Amino acid sequence: MTGRARVRAPELVGRGGWINTGGEDLSLADLRGRFTVIDFWTFCCINCLHVLDELRPLEERYGDVLTVVGVHSPKFEHEAEHDAVVAAVERYGVHHPVLDDPELTTWQQYAVRAWPTLTLVDPEGYIAAQFSGEGHAHALAAILDELIPVHEAKGTLRRGNGPYVPPEPEPTTLRFPGQAIALPGGTFLVSDTGNHSLVELADDLETVVRRIGTGERGLVDGGPGEARFNEPQGLALLPPEFHPWTDYEVVVADTVNHVLRGVRLADGQVTTIAGTGRPWMQGDPNGEDVGGDPRAIPMSSPWDVVWSPADLTVVVAMAGIHQLWAFDPKEPSIEVFGGTTNEGLVDGKLREAWFAQTSGLTVTADRTLWLADSETSALRAVRDGAVETAVGTGLFDFGFRDGPAGQALLQHPLGVTALPDGSVAVSDTYNDAVRRYDPATGELTTLATGLREPSGAVVDGEHLVVVESAAHRLTRIPLGAAATASGSAHRTQRPALDVAPGDVELVVVFEPPPGQKLDERYGPATRLTVSSTPAPLLTAGEGRDTALTRRLTIAAGDDGVLHVAAMAASCDDGGENAACHIHQQDWGIPIRVVAGGTSRIELVLSG
């Protein structure tokens, strides 16, 4: 990291102001003498949430010399609202200062191209490294271990506490609940996500019957007083005929633990039934490559689960890698059900379709599997082994509009619920609304507005019990209710990249961290996959190869999104038992094709 031109880090500027600083504004001058990791994130992004988890051990290990600063850079309109950012900071346990930058001012100053991006600033205020995507905590640790002695010797490092000031906690029974299901006895089981537990509520939706889990983050099996969860979300009740083969009735998507848990309702016993506790990364087995115990297969942020009578499996919304998986509780076994791990909105055969952070699942009486694809603000259906999109157009289009499916719009929906008449209710989370889609008419209407980030719902007779996640409660609304959508349409605030038509050079920069080398034991250590939406945008250069440089040909007059996925493998330079690491990132880059635009696109995976 020495002998190179040093680049001064731009100032941290955001109209929304600072969170977790006790009301004080911060500047880079205030951080001088400490290392600073600037985390560009947005709270809709599952990969950003993965990085928050990766940074926690670094914050603890290097707390006397390192400050992590989040720069919240919104994708959706709702994410530009300051109160929503404040809630998200609490929801996801962010224990460092956060700058609310709704206009992406600092994002542009740092030339960021993707969520998440990490920039390391040294104690003198210069950029030391930049990373895009997940899996870089070990690289940051290696660079810090190299540079801490350097700055200590120069006298430019000061040790001590950082500027984080925790907010005052607000006591509530539930905290950012995720999903709810009705239990046979007339009560409701709720994933109390912010309290890392499950809660059984009485029919009045307020009285606590029991709590399952200690309320502390962790992955611990056992009874209700010792089990631990980590931001659980989806819940599914198995049919009675499966109980002879399992000692649990409820399957829980324990999202941040990257596992499925089974819960025995009689005594609240919790058991891990699938997943290893670490996130799935490219190169890991996915259930097709390795048979046997599903607890030996890594998973990635399972967000929702639903029983599918057509397949006699629990379908899992694997939000972290944009796939659907299928868990068979009888075998038991787990395998990929649909998706390629590419993020986007591509219909077709299940195994060839692209999903985008699927977060909600339901099955209607005709055995159609419906799913809410949150990042494309889409409602989609799986029938006869194929995927169809009912509502939604792409990664960067969203809004709040009723009408025929072709013109209707949602904004980052997290839940979908089968209704008795064959239609589905959509928890339209970032529009603070519940919508209804009728497949018979192809119309999207609005059932209720004024809800606070609804994330799921369950039918209760003539009512819908809605999980108001940001209001920390469950609310009943009549199924026959009606409201009006605002009629708005939006595109992400993220600026498009002006690209020249014709030949364009794409370069992904990857540099192994200090003390590591490329892992070429089994062949090339890098991989690059390129595609576009719409497909005619790229006339040459799409597909997969091992080189991180690619010559593209861009069609004149076509705007769209360039999809780039890069992966690199490295190993510690320390013998045959050295630890190895995967670095990966997907970029969805909105581009505008104009004469005079750039003919070179440079993306940093690690450098």
XYZ file of C-alpha atoms in Angstrom:
607
model
C 0.000 0.000 0.000
C 3.020 2.321 -0.248
C 4.690 4.169 -3.097
C 1.453 5.260 -4.782
C -0.210 8.603 -5.402
C -2.204 9.511 -2.319
C -5.785 10.675 -2.795
C -7.365 12.940 -0.188
C -10.771 11.650 0.989
C -13.635 14.027 0.090
C -15.667 15.571 2.909
C -18.731 13.756 4.270
C -21.804 15.787 3.276
C -25.480 14.858 3.465
C -28.609 16.975 3.741
C -30.252 14.512 6.136
C -27.623 15.061 8.824
C -26.058 12.690 11.321
C -27.518 9.788 13.304
C -25.953 8.051 16.335
C -23.767 11.052 17.255
C -25.853 12.598 20.036
C -26.924 15.423 17.724
C -23.383 16.442 16.782
C -22.215 16.880 13.176
C -19.037 15.084 12.152
C -16.371 15.967 9.608
C -13.288 14.147 8.405
C -11.254 16.519 10.556
C -13.061 15.139 13.615
C -11.963 11.639 12.589
C -8.332 12.591 11.944
C -5.908 10.330 13.806
C -8.149 7.265 13.449
C -8.810 4.897 10.590
C -12.273 5.341 9.105
C -14.265 2.781 7.120
C -16.958 4.583 5.115
C -19.783 2.148 4.384
C -22.027 3.262 1.508
C -25.291 1.398 2.097
C -29.037 1.582 1.732
C -31.446 -0.236 3.983
C -33.324 -2.097 1.215
C -30.153 -3.876 0.095
C -29.593 -7.391 1.458
C -25.887 -7.299 0.583
C -25.565 -4.084 2.609
C -27.117 -5.882 5.576
C -24.599 -8.702 5.137
C -21.769 -6.154 5.285
C -23.157 -4.625 8.487
C -22.808 -8.075 10.019
C -19.269 -8.489 8.636
C -18.195 -5.140 10.102
C -19.297 -5.883 13.674
C -16.245 -8.026 14.586
C -13.927 -5.407 13.025
C -15.521 -2.641 15.086
C -14.949 -4.693 18.226
C -11.401 -5.796 17.381
C -10.097 -2.396 16.257
C -12.444 -0.182 18.280
C -9.663 1.957 19.769
C -8.270 2.989 16.348
C -11.167 2.487 13.897
C -14.410 4.369 13.310
C -17.018 2.946 10.948
C -19.205 5.623 9.362
C -22.283 4.623 7.400
C -23.283 6.871 4.510
C -26.903 6.067 3.759
C -27.398 6.486 0.001
C -31.028 5.686 -0.917
C -32.280 3.686 -3.866
C -36.026 4.073 -3.208
C -38.067 7.214 -2.569
C -39.059 5.952 0.889
C -35.403 5.515 1.827
C -34.840 9.247 1.338
C -37.151 9.993 4.288
C -35.065 10.792 7.368
C -37.395 9.081 9.865
C -37.228 5.875 7.813
C -33.421 5.975 7.919
C -33.447 6.532 11.691
C -35.761 3.527 12.091
C -33.565 1.373 9.835
C -30.449 2.251 11.831
C -32.154 0.894 14.950
C -33.802 -2.020 13.127
C -30.498 -3.401 11.879
C -28.467 -2.746 14.999
C -26.138 -0.153 13.456
C -23.826 0.882 16.303
C -21.778 3.551 14.560
C -22.383 7.073 13.196
C -24.526 7.281 10.056
C -24.716 10.199 7.621
C -28.100 10.514 5.909
C -27.276 11.528 2.310
C -30.643 11.526 0.478
C -29.275 13.333 -2.585
C -26.260 10.968 -2.957
C -23.860 13.903 -2.646
C -21.082 11.984 -0.912
C -21.788 8.887 -3.046
C -20.917 10.909 -6.147
C -17.878 12.553 -4.548
C -16.426 9.096 -3.887
C -17.407 7.829 -7.392
C -19.338 4.923 -5.899
C -20.962 2.539 -8.386
C -22.728 -0.014 -6.198
C -24.273 -0.869 -2.856
C -22.441 -1.808 -0.703
C -19.084 -0.056 -1.158
C -16.443 0.300 1.565
C -13.735 2.967 1.549
C -10.880 2.888 4.060
C -9.486 6.303 5.018
C -6.188 6.460 6.909
C -5.510 8.641 10.000
C -4.131 11.450 7.823
C -7.315 11.659 5.741
C -6.146 9.787 2.610
C -7.941 6.919 0.883
C -6.089 3.674 1.599
C -8.377 1.130 -0.112
C -11.827 0.616 -1.615
C -13.996 -2.495 -1.910
C -17.345 -3.290 -3.482
C -19.633 -6.084 -2.341
C -19.357 -8.642 0.409
C -16.586 -10.705 1.910
C -13.947 -8.009 2.503
C -13.685 -8.007 6.306
C -10.528 -10.140 6.208
C -9.007 -7.765 3.630
C -9.737 -4.750 5.806
C -8.188 -6.546 8.779
C -5.055 -7.343 6.765
C -4.651 -3.716 5.662
C -5.252 -2.403 9.176
C -2.672 -4.830 10.576
C -0.184 -3.506 8.009
C -0.926 0.200 8.439
C -1.507 0.537 12.190
C 2.222 0.084 13.015
C 3.146 2.493 10.208
C 0.977 5.305 11.580
C 1.897 4.508 15.143
C 5.576 4.946 14.239
C 4.806 8.220 12.405
C 2.856 9.550 15.365
C -0.273 10.064 13.236
C -2.413 7.491 15.099
C -4.393 8.318 18.215
C -6.137 5.656 20.261
C -9.353 6.085 22.194
C -13.117 5.938 21.880
C -14.965 6.791 18.685
C -17.798 9.312 18.218
C -20.703 6.813 18.416
C -23.497 7.867 20.807
C -26.276 5.270 21.227
C -29.861 6.556 21.047
C -32.302 6.199 23.924
C -34.163 2.861 23.567
C -37.952 2.984 23.172
C -39.636 0.105 25.037
C -42.369 -1.722 23.100
C -43.702 -5.291 23.246
C -42.705 -5.954 19.636
C -39.771 -4.337 17.826
C -39.826 -4.277 14.020
C -41.850 -7.510 13.692
C -41.486 -9.273 10.347
C -44.194 -11.876 9.693
C -47.133 -13.558 11.450
C -49.043 -16.805 11.080
C -52.306 -17.998 12.634
C -51.978 -20.980 14.976
C -54.670 -23.688 15.339
C -55.744 -22.451 18.782
C -56.712 -18.980 17.546
C -53.510 -17.187 18.541
C -50.852 -15.637 16.292
C -47.144 -16.430 16.147
C -45.052 -13.379 15.237
C -41.396 -13.104 14.275
C -40.289 -10.316 16.620
C -37.355 -9.455 14.408
C -35.864 -6.544 16.317
C -36.049 -8.493 19.580
C -34.476 -11.625 18.019
C -37.309 -13.858 19.179
C -40.775 -15.223 18.439
C -43.884 -14.027 20.258
C -47.265 -15.743 20.521
C -50.040 -13.144 20.772
C -53.643 -13.631 21.810
C -56.537 -12.839 19.476
C -56.525 -9.219 20.687
C -53.079 -8.847 18.983
C -51.634 -7.318 22.158
C -51.603 -9.869 24.983
C -48.394 -11.894 25.059
C -49.106 -15.603 25.547
C -45.426 -16.550 25.512
C -42.069 -15.545 24.109
C -39.672 -18.017 22.468
C -36.050 -16.901 22.571
C -33.918 -14.900 24.974
C -33.992 -11.696 22.915
C -30.227 -11.741 22.359
C -28.592 -12.218 18.957
C -27.224 -15.710 18.543
C -27.627 -19.195 17.124
C -28.532 -21.416 20.071
C -31.004 -24.292 20.076
C -33.069 -25.258 23.103
C -36.183 -24.301 24.999
C -37.927 -20.915 24.881
C -35.761 -19.541 27.686
C -32.414 -20.456 26.125
C -32.879 -20.418 22.336
C -31.418 -17.514 20.400
C -32.330 -16.093 16.976
C -30.823 -13.358 14.799
C -33.455 -11.175 13.123
C -35.955 -13.952 12.280
C -38.436 -13.154 9.527
C -40.635 -15.720 7.720
C -42.801 -18.383 9.378
C -44.535 -21.446 7.899
C -46.884 -23.944 9.561
C -46.423 -27.516 8.354
C -49.550 -29.572 7.531
C -50.571 -32.102 10.233
C -49.681 -35.100 8.046
C -45.994 -34.178 8.254
C -45.843 -34.187 12.046
C -45.017 -37.929 12.277
C -41.721 -37.206 10.450
C -40.718 -34.037 12.302
C -40.585 -33.010 15.947
C -41.598 -29.433 15.028
C -44.643 -27.797 13.435
C -43.312 -24.357 12.493
C -40.401 -23.525 10.166
C -38.667 -20.185 10.814
C -36.476 -18.256 8.378
C -33.759 -17.127 10.826
C -32.481 -14.540 8.405
C -29.235 -13.125 9.779
C -28.186 -16.537 11.096
C -28.589 -17.871 7.510
C -30.472 -20.943 8.772
C -33.924 -22.488 9.064
C -35.170 -23.335 12.544
C -37.920 -25.737 13.598
C -40.205 -24.879 16.536
C -42.225 -27.440 18.507
C -45.354 -25.648 19.615
C -46.097 -27.867 22.620
C -43.077 -26.656 24.569
C -41.369 -24.023 22.375
C -38.304 -26.192 21.671
C -36.146 -24.696 18.879
C -33.928 -26.793 16.569
C -31.708 -25.812 13.638
C -32.898 -27.820 10.628
C -30.960 -26.345 7.664
C -27.955 -24.082 7.135
C -24.526 -23.852 8.741
C -24.782 -20.386 10.291
C -22.561 -18.710 7.718
C -23.685 -17.127 4.431
C -23.518 -19.055 1.150
C -20.879 -17.688 -1.229
C -20.064 -18.474 -4.849
C -18.273 -21.829 -4.912
C -20.168 -23.265 -1.926
C -22.384 -26.372 -2.298
C -26.060 -25.564 -2.746
C -27.801 -28.847 -2.007
C -27.532 -30.233 -5.524
C -23.806 -30.832 -5.296
C -23.825 -32.415 -1.818
C -26.415 -34.785 -0.434
C -27.065 -35.628 3.186
C -27.674 -33.336 6.136
C -29.160 -29.930 5.083
C -27.413 -28.486 8.149
C -24.153 -28.892 6.195
C -25.336 -26.594 3.371
C -24.718 -22.812 3.764
C -27.698 -20.527 3.089
C -27.950 -16.777 2.421
C -30.480 -14.619 4.256
C -33.589 -16.810 4.016
C -36.345 -14.183 4.304
C -39.600 -16.094 3.991
C -40.872 -19.666 3.930
C -44.138 -21.205 2.743
C -45.531 -24.714 2.547
C -46.092 -25.766 -1.076
C -48.645 -28.607 -1.403
C -47.774 -28.983 -5.093
C -44.188 -29.954 -4.285
C -44.607 -31.211 -0.677
C -41.750 -28.931 0.352
C -41.153 -25.698 2.191
C -40.176 -23.111 -0.425
C -37.532 -20.697 0.860
C -37.064 -17.125 -0.397
C -33.260 -17.001 -0.412
C -33.075 -13.222 -0.557
C -29.287 -13.003 -0.221
C -28.590 -14.764 -3.525
C -31.819 -14.063 -5.450
C -33.024 -17.659 -5.563
C -35.813 -19.928 -4.356
C -34.776 -23.095 -2.513
C -36.887 -26.093 -1.481
C -36.604 -27.789 1.919
C -38.079 -31.279 2.325
C -38.722 -31.844 6.054
C -39.435 -35.558 5.561
C -36.092 -36.581 4.005
C -34.727 -34.083 5.194
C -33.018 -32.363 2.239
C -32.602 -28.963 0.621
C -31.955 -27.910 -2.977
C -32.240 -25.019 -5.401
C -35.824 -24.587 -6.648
C -35.411 -21.618 -8.981
C -33.134 -18.749 -9.993
C -29.555 -18.335 -11.164
C -28.142 -16.029 -8.390
C -28.229 -13.174 -10.943
C -30.327 -10.221 -9.767
C -32.976 -8.884 -12.111
C -36.412 -9.371 -13.642
C -36.240 -12.200 -16.173
C -39.184 -14.574 -16.634
C -39.145 -18.081 -18.090
C -38.235 -21.520 -16.813
C -37.775 -21.649 -13.053
C -34.088 -22.524 -13.154
C -33.339 -19.825 -15.752
C -35.392 -16.970 -14.255
C -33.798 -14.030 -12.473
C -35.146 -12.907 -9.124
C -34.326 -9.816 -7.081
C -34.204 -10.264 -3.322
C -37.391 -12.300 -3.025
C -38.842 -11.442 0.380
C -42.438 -12.697 0.513
C -44.107 -15.978 -0.479
C -47.634 -17.391 -0.513
C -49.550 -20.193 -2.241
C -53.134 -19.755 -3.477
C -55.792 -22.466 -3.594
C -54.951 -23.287 -7.218
C -51.381 -24.084 -6.016
C -49.829 -21.063 -7.700
C -46.734 -19.847 -5.850
C -46.728 -16.045 -5.585
C -43.669 -14.058 -4.589
C -42.770 -10.452 -3.817
C -39.479 -9.515 -5.456
C -38.586 -6.473 -3.397
C -35.673 -4.973 -5.363
C -37.647 -4.915 -8.631
C -40.847 -3.859 -6.812
C -42.468 -6.830 -8.517
C -45.223 -9.365 -7.881
C -44.477 -12.645 -9.656
C -46.058 -16.082 -9.993
C -44.702 -19.612 -10.480
C -46.946 -21.971 -12.441
C -46.089 -25.240 -14.186
C -42.359 -24.764 -13.694
C -42.255 -21.249 -15.160
C -42.067 -17.727 -13.739
C -44.366 -14.890 -14.862
C -44.302 -11.254 -13.736
C -47.714 -9.794 -12.854
C -46.603 -6.328 -11.662
C -43.170 -4.709 -12.000
C -40.786 -3.605 -14.739
C -37.210 -3.613 -13.429
C -34.574 -2.791 -10.833
C -34.930 0.981 -11.000
C -38.664 1.576 -11.566
C -41.230 1.811 -8.776
C -44.178 3.893 -7.607
C -47.654 3.913 -6.120
C -50.221 3.415 -8.867
C -53.348 1.264 -9.249
C -54.798 -0.082 -12.462
C -54.041 -2.737 -15.069
C -50.946 -4.776 -14.218
C -48.966 -3.349 -17.120
C -49.074 0.179 -15.686
C -49.506 -0.538 -11.932
C -46.580 0.122 -9.606
C -45.339 -1.036 -6.189
C -42.415 0.140 -4.021
C -40.241 -2.560 -2.422
C -42.950 -5.005 -1.253
C -41.858 -7.480 1.433
C -44.939 -9.665 1.855
C -47.672 -11.405 -0.121
C -50.743 -13.204 1.270
C -53.256 -15.523 -0.413
C -56.845 -14.291 -0.062
C -59.952 -16.512 0.018
C -61.229 -15.348 -3.386
C -58.031 -16.371 -5.239
C -56.499 -12.910 -5.281
C -53.413 -11.908 -3.294
C -52.687 -9.092 -0.851
C -49.299 -7.421 -1.248
C -47.603 -5.758 1.719
C -46.377 -2.751 -0.255
C -43.793 -1.864 2.354
C -42.223 1.379 1.150
C -45.610 2.776 0.097
C -46.976 2.154 3.631
C -49.910 0.336 2.043
C -51.568 -3.020 1.415
C -52.504 -3.657 -2.208
C -54.659 -6.375 -3.843
C -53.901 -8.086 -7.130
C -56.678 -10.046 -8.848
C -55.292 -12.517 -11.427
C -58.773 -12.906 -12.926
C -58.907 -9.242 -13.989
C -55.197 -8.374 -14.028
C -55.926 -5.299 -11.862
C -53.987 -3.924 -8.900
C -56.044 -1.999 -6.324
C -55.351 -0.604 -2.853
C -56.898 -2.036 0.315
C -55.395 0.308 2.906
C -52.921 3.162 3.262
C -51.340 4.910 6.236
C -49.743 1.734 7.569
C -46.096 1.927 8.653
C -43.860 -0.305 6.554
C -46.196 -3.339 6.422
C -44.054 -6.452 5.964
C -46.584 -9.281 6.037
C -50.204 -10.215 6.681
C -52.401 -13.187 7.555
C -56.107 -13.774 6.847
C -58.320 -13.796 9.946
C -61.947 -14.432 8.922
C -63.275 -11.264 7.275
C -60.142 -9.353 8.219
C -56.496 -9.147 7.327
C -54.053 -8.978 10.229
C -51.230 -6.756 8.977
C -47.731 -6.639 10.468
C -46.896 -2.922 10.726
C -43.190 -3.375 11.135
C -42.154 0.245 11.716
C -45.085 0.787 14.108
C -44.098 -2.322 16.131
C -47.619 -3.784 16.102
C -50.209 -5.930 14.343
C -53.332 -4.240 12.931
C -56.650 -5.624 11.648
C -58.172 -4.216 8.470
C -61.382 -5.450 6.785
C -60.836 -7.505 3.646
C -63.418 -5.395 1.853
C -61.592 -2.147 2.578
C -60.691 0.196 -0.270
C -58.367 3.165 -0.665
C -56.744 5.063 -3.512
C -53.124 4.927 -4.604
C -51.388 8.225 -5.227
C -50.675 7.526 -8.885
C -46.964 8.289 -8.569
C -44.127 6.786 -10.597
C -40.432 7.047 -9.763
C -37.005 5.962 -10.851
C -34.110 5.489 -8.494
C -32.210 8.689 -7.681
C -28.969 6.995 -8.565
C -27.462 8.921 -11.516
C -27.099 7.109 -14.822
C -23.651 6.677 -16.338
C -23.247 8.324 -19.750
C -21.698 5.732 -22.074
C -20.683 6.167 -25.704
C -22.242 3.866 -28.304
C -19.916 1.313 -29.859
C -16.838 -0.234 -28.248
C -16.531 0.203 -24.477
C -13.833 -1.288 -22.272
C -15.063 -2.795 -18.998
C -12.418 -3.238 -16.301
C -12.989 -4.753 -12.859
C -10.105 -3.909 -10.537
C -9.082 -6.611 -8.081
C -5.990 -6.579 -5.918
C -5.451 -9.305 -3.281
C -5.146 -7.866 0.230
C -1.742 -7.736 1.958
C -0.469 -11.202 2.771
C -2.708 -12.898 0.205
C -2.350 -14.175 -3.334
C -4.758 -15.289 -6.039
C -6.119 -18.776 -5.429
C -5.246 -20.565 -8.667
C -5.083 -24.105 -7.265
C -8.030 -25.295 -9.331
C -7.788 -22.976 -12.325
C -8.420 -19.255 -12.888
C -9.087 -17.318 -9.687
C -11.453 -14.744 -11.213
C -14.765 -14.735 -13.029
C -16.736 -12.017 -14.811
C -20.329 -12.271 -16.047
C -21.941 -9.495 -18.093
C -25.488 -9.014 -19.410
C -27.934 -6.166 -19.951
C -31.553 -5.127 -19.654
C -32.915 -4.857 -22.253
C -30.853 -7.576 -23.922
C -30.337 -5.617 -27.224
C -28.409 -2.949 -25.277
C -25.333 -5.193 -25.587
C -24.540 -6.338 -29.102
C -21.252 -7.966 -28.042
C -19.449 -8.800 -24.824
C -22.148 -10.566 -22.830
C -21.610 -13.910 -21.121
C -19.130 -15.413 -18.655
C -15.339 -15.588 -18.783
C -12.399 -15.656 -16.388
C -10.742 -12.359 -17.363
C -11.722 -9.235 -15.426
C -11.395 -7.063 -18.547
C -13.995 -7.223 -21.315
C -14.611 -5.410 -24.595
C -18.311 -4.513 -24.881
C -20.283 -3.154 -27.816
C -23.131 -0.838 -26.812
C -26.072 -0.313 -29.156
C -26.782 3.286 -30.192
C -29.981 4.830 -28.890
C -30.650 2.191 -26.224
C -30.663 3.108 -22.537
C -30.897 0.456 -19.852
C -29.037 -1.397 -17.140
C -25.664 -3.087 -17.416
C -25.457 -6.151 -15.146
C -21.920 -7.061 -14.063
C -21.051 -9.862 -11.637
C -17.427 -10.376 -10.594
C -15.794 -12.906 -8.300
C -12.209 -13.398 -7.194
C -10.626 -15.995 -4.913
C -7.552 -15.409 -2.770
C -5.659 -17.343 -0.108
C -3.410 -16.314 2.732
C 0.200 -16.682 1.643
C 1.096 -19.173 4.350
C 1.332 -22.789 3.239
C -1.075 -25.544 2.286
C -3.455 -24.975 5.252
C -3.805 -21.247 4.600
C -7.301 -19.753 4.808
C -8.935 -18.879 1.484
C -11.479 -16.159 0.727
C -14.105 -15.248 -1.856
C -14.636 -11.620 -2.959
C -17.779 -10.964 -4.980
C -20.085 -8.209 -6.133
C -22.984 -7.666 -8.529
C -23.372 -4.247 -10.143
C -26.603 -3.081 -11.766
C -25.472 0.112 -13.492
C -28.093 2.369 -15.118
C -26.551 3.721 -18.314
C -27.546 6.393 -20.794
C -26.136 5.952 -24.282
C -24.983 9.338 -25.586
C -22.367 10.596 -28.023
C -19.368 11.795 -26.066
C -20.039 9.398 -23.161
C -17.280 7.332 -21.605
C -15.720 4.451 -23.511
C -14.237 2.924 -20.356
C -16.101 1.633 -17.299
C -13.914 0.867 -14.301
C -15.372 -0.959 -11.305
C -13.460 -1.700 -8.119
C -13.920 -5.111 -6.542
C -10.856 -4.599 -4.349
C -8.097 -2.062 -4.706
